[in-house]
Short mmCIF file of C-alpha atoms in Angstrom, two decimals:
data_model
loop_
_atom_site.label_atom_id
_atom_site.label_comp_id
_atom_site.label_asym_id
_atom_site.label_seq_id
_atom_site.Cartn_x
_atom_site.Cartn_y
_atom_site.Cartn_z
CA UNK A 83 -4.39 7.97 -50.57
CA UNK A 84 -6.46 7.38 -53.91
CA UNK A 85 -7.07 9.51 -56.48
CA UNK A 86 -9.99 7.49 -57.76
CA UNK A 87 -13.14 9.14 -58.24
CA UNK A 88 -15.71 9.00 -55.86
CA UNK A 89 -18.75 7.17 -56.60
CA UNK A 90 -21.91 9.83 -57.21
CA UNK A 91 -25.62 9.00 -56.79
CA UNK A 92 -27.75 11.85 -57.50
CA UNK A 93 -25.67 14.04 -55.85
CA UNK A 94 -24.58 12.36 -53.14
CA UNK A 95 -21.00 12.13 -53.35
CA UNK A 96 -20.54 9.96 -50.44
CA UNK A 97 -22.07 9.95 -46.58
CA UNK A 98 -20.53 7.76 -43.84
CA UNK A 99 -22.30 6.51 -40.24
CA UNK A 100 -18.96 6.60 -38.63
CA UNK A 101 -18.28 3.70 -36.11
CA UNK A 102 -15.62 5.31 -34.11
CA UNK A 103 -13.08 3.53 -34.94
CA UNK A 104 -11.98 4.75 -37.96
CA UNK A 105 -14.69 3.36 -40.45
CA UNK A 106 -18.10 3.81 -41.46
CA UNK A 107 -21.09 2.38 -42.35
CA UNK A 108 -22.14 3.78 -46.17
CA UNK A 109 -25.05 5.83 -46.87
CA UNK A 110 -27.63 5.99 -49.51
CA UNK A 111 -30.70 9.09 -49.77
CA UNK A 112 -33.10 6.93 -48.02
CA UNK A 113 -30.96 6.60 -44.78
CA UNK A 114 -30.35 9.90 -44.24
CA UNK A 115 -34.51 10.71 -44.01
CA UNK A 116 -33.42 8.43 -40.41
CA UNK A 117 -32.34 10.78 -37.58
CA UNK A 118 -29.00 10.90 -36.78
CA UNK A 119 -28.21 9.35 -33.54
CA UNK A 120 -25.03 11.35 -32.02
CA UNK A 121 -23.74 8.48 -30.55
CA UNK A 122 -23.37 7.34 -34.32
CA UNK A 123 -21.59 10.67 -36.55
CA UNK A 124 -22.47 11.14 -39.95
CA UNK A 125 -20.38 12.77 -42.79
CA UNK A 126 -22.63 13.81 -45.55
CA UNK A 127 -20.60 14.87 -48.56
CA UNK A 128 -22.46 16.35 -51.96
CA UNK A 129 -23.09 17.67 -54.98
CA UNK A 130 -24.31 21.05 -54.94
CA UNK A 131 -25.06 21.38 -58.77
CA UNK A 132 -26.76 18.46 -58.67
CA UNK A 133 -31.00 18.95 -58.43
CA UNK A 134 -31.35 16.04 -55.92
CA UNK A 135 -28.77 17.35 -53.60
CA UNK A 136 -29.75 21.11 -53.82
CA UNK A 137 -33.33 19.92 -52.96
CA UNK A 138 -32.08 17.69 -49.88
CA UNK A 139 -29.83 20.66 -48.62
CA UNK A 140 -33.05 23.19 -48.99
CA UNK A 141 -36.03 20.86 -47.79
CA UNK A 142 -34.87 17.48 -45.85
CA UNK A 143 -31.19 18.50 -44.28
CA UNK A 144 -32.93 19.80 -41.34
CA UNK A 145 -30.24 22.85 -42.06
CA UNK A 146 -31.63 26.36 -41.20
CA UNK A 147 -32.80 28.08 -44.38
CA UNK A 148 -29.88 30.93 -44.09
CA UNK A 149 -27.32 28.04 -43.80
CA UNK A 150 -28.67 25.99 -46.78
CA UNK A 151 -28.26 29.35 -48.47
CA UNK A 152 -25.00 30.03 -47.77
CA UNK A 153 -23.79 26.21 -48.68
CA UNK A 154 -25.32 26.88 -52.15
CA UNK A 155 -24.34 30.67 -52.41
CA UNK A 156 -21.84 31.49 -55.60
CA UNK A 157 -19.99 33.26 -53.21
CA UNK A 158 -17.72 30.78 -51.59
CA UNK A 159 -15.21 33.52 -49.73
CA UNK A 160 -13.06 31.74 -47.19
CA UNK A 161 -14.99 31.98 -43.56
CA UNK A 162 -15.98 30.56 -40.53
CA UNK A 163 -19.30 31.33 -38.99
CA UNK A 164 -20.99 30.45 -36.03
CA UNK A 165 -24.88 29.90 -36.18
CA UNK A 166 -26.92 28.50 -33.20
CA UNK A 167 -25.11 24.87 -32.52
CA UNK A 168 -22.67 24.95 -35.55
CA UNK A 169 -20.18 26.17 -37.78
CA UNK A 170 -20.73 27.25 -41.22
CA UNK A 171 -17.10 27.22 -42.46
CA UNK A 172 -15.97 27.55 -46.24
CA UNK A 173 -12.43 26.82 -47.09
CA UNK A 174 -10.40 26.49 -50.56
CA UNK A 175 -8.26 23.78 -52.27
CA UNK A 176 -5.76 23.58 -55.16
CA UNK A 177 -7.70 22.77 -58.20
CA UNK A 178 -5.85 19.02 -59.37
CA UNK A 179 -8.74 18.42 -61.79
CA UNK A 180 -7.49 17.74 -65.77
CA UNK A 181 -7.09 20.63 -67.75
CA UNK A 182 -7.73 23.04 -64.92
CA UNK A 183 -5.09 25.95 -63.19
CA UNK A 184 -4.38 25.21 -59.95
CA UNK A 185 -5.00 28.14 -58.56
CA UNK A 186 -8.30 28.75 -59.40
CA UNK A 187 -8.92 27.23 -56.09
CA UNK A 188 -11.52 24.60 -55.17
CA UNK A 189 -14.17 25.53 -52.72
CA UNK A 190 -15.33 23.10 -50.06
CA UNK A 191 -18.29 24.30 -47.89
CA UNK A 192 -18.77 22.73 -44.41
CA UNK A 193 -21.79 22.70 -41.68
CA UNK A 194 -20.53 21.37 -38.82
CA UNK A 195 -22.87 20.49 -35.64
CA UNK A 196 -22.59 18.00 -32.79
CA UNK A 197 -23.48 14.62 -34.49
CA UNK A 198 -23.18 15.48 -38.29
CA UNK A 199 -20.67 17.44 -40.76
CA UNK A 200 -22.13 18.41 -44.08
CA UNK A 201 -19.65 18.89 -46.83
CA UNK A 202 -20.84 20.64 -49.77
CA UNK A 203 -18.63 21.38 -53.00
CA UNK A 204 -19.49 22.08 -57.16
CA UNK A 205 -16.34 20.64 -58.76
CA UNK A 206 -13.85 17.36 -57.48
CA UNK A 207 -11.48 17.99 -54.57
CA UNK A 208 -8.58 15.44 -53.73
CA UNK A 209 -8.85 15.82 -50.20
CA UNK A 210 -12.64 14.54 -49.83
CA UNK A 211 -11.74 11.80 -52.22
CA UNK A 212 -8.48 11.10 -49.43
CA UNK A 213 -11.03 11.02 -46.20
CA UNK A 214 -13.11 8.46 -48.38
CA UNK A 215 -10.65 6.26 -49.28
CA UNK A 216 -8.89 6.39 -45.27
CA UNK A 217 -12.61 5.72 -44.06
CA UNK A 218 -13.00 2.66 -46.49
CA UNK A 219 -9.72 1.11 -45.24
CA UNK A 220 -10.46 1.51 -41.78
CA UNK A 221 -8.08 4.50 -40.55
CA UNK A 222 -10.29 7.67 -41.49
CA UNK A 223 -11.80 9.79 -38.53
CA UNK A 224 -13.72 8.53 -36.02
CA UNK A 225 -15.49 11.23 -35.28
CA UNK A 226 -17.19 14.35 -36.49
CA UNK A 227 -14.23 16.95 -35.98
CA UNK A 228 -11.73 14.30 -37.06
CA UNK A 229 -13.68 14.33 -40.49
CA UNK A 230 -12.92 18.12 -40.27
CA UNK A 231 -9.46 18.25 -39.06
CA UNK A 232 -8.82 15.45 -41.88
CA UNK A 233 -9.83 17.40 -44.67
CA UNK A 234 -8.32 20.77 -43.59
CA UNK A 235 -5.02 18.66 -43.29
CA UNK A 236 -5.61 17.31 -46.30
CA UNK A 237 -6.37 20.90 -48.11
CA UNK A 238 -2.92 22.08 -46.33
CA UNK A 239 -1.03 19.21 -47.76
CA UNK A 240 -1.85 20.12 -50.95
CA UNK A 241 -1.47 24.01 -50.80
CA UNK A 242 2.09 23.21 -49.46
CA UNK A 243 2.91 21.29 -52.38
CA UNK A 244 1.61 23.53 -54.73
CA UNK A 245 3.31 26.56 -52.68
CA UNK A 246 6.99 24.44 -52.94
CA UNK A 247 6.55 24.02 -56.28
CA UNK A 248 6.60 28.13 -57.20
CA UNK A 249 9.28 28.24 -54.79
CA UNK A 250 11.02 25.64 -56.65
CA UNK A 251 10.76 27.19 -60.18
CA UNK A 252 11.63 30.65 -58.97
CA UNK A 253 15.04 29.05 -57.14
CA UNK A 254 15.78 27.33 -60.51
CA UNK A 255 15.34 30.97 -62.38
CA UNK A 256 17.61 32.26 -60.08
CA UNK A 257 19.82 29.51 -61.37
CA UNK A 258 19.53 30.22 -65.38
CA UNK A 259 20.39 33.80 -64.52
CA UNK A 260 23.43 32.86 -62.61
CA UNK A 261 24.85 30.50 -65.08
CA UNK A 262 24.39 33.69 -67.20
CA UNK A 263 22.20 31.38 -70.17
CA UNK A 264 20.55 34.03 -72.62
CA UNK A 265 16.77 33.69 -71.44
CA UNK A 266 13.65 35.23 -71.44
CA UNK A 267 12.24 36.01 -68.11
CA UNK A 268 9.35 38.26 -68.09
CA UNK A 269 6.52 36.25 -69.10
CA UNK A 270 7.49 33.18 -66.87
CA UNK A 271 7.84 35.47 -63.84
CA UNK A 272 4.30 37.19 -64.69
CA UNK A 273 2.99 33.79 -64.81
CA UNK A 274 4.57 32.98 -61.62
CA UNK A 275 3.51 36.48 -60.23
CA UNK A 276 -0.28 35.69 -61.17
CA UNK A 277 -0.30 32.36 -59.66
CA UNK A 278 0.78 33.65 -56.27
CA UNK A 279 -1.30 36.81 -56.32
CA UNK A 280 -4.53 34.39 -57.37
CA UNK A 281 -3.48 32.19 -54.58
CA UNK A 282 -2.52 34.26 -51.85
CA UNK A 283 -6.18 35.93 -52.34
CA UNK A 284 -7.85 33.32 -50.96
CA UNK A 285 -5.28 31.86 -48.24
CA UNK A 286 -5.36 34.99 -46.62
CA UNK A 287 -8.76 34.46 -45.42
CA UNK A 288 -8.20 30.97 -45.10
CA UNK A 289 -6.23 31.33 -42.40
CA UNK A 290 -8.48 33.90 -40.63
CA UNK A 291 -11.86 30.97 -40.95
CA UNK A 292 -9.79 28.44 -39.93
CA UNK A 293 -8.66 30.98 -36.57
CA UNK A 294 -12.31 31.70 -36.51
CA UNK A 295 -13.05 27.83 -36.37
CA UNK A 296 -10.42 27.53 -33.43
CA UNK A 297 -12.08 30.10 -31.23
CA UNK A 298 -15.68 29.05 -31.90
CA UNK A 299 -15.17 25.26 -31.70
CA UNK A 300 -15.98 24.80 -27.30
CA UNK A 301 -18.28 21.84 -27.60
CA UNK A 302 -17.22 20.77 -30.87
CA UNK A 303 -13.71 20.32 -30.37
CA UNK A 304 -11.33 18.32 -28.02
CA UNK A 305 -8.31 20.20 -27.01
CA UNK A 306 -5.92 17.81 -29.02
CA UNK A 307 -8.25 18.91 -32.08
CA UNK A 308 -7.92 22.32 -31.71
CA UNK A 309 -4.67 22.37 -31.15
CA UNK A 310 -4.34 20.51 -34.55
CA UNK A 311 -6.23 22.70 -36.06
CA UNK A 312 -4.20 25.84 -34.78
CA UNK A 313 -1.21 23.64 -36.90
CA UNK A 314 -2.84 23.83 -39.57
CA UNK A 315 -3.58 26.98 -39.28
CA UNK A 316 0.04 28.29 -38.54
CA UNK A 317 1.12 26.26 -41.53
CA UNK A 318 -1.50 28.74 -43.98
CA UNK A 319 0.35 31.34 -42.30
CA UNK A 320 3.78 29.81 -43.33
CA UNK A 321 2.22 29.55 -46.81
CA UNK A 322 1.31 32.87 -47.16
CA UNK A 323 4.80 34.52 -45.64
CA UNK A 324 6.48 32.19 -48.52
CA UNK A 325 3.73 33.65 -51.13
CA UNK A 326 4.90 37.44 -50.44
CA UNK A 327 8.65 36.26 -50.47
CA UNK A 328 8.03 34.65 -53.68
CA UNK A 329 6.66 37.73 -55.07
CA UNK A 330 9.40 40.14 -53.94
#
């Protein structure tokens, strides 16, 4: 995995024509005014702030108006909606950028339809930038709910780290009071208590879209995929559980 940023024209982040094998062909603006052929899956992966891509989303995506909406809505909620042939799903990462708190959580905003996955998000996420770098190697997804199932993997990799890591600093705070060392605990554990509270808020719901996603997915979805996403789904659940043990 790479943490190398991803290459940004106008807006467009990235966009793949997946060959099914794990690769892809790269994308520029003017190819994606060419239908997309199902036999050949696109991921289509942008900058919402950016005028270019807002416009694209809005006018050329082909996207129903309410969708394009809700890509580029401020409110970016956890959730998984179905809408005619697709999915609008919107899910949260651990903010890794410089200078940033982790959890003031990075949204990602997915339309998912036979043939084509838009991915919409405002500010870098890791886990885009990992499904990139596997698809320019040759071992990304080779399909369009692989590119899915990749990035929510990718999303619950991180929160997982980031949830061990509290975990982590409260066991070693358990230590410093055993050792009986003269310290001061209240403002680290508020810290610690915000984090998780800030956290938990949005995994929560998480977990719920990504249930959502499970139960709407006939069509979209092989079994083996849903079952992986179930997984990950169970693993939120795990994160969440360790959250509210962490705050006790």
């Amino acid at each position: 995995m790479t943490n190398e940023p991803l290459r940004e024209t106008d807006g467009l982040i990235c966009a793949y024509e997946l060959d099914g094998a794990g690769g892809g062909h790269p994308l520029d603006w003017k190819s994606l005014d060419t239908p997309s052929d199902n036999a050949k899956p696109r991921w289509i992966h942008v900058n919402f702030e950016n005028a270019t891509a807002r416009k694209w989303i809005l006018n050329s995506s082909g996207i129903d108006s309410s969708i394009a909406e809700a890509l580029l809505d401020d409110d970016s909620r956890p959730r998984a909606v179905q809408h005619d042939n697709g999915l609008l799903v919107i899910l949260r990462g651990i903010n890794l950028n410089e200078g940033a708190e982790p959890e003031d959580m990075v949204s990602i905003r997915l339309w998912v339809q036979p043939g084509r996955v838009v991915s919409v998000r405002r500010r870098r996420l890791l886990a885009a930038q990992d499904v990139q770098a596997e698809l320019e190697r040759g071992h990304g997804p080779r399909d369009v709910p692989e590119v899915v199932i990749h990035l929510v993997e990718r999303l619950a990799a991180r929160i997982a780290e980031y949830v061990d890591d509290i975990e982590e600093r409260v066991i070693a705070f358990e230590a410093e009071i055993s050792s009986g060392k003269p310290i001061s605990l209240a403002a680290r554990l508020s810290e610690i208590r915000r984090e998780t509270s800030s956290v938990r808020r949005y995994l929560a719901p998480q977990r719920d879209a990504l249930d959502t996603l499970s139960r709407h997915s006939a069509g979209l979805l092989s079994e083996e995929q849903n079952f992986a996403l179930r997984e990950q789904s169970d693993r939120i659940t795990r994160n969440v559980e360790d959250l509210d043990l962490v705050r006790e």
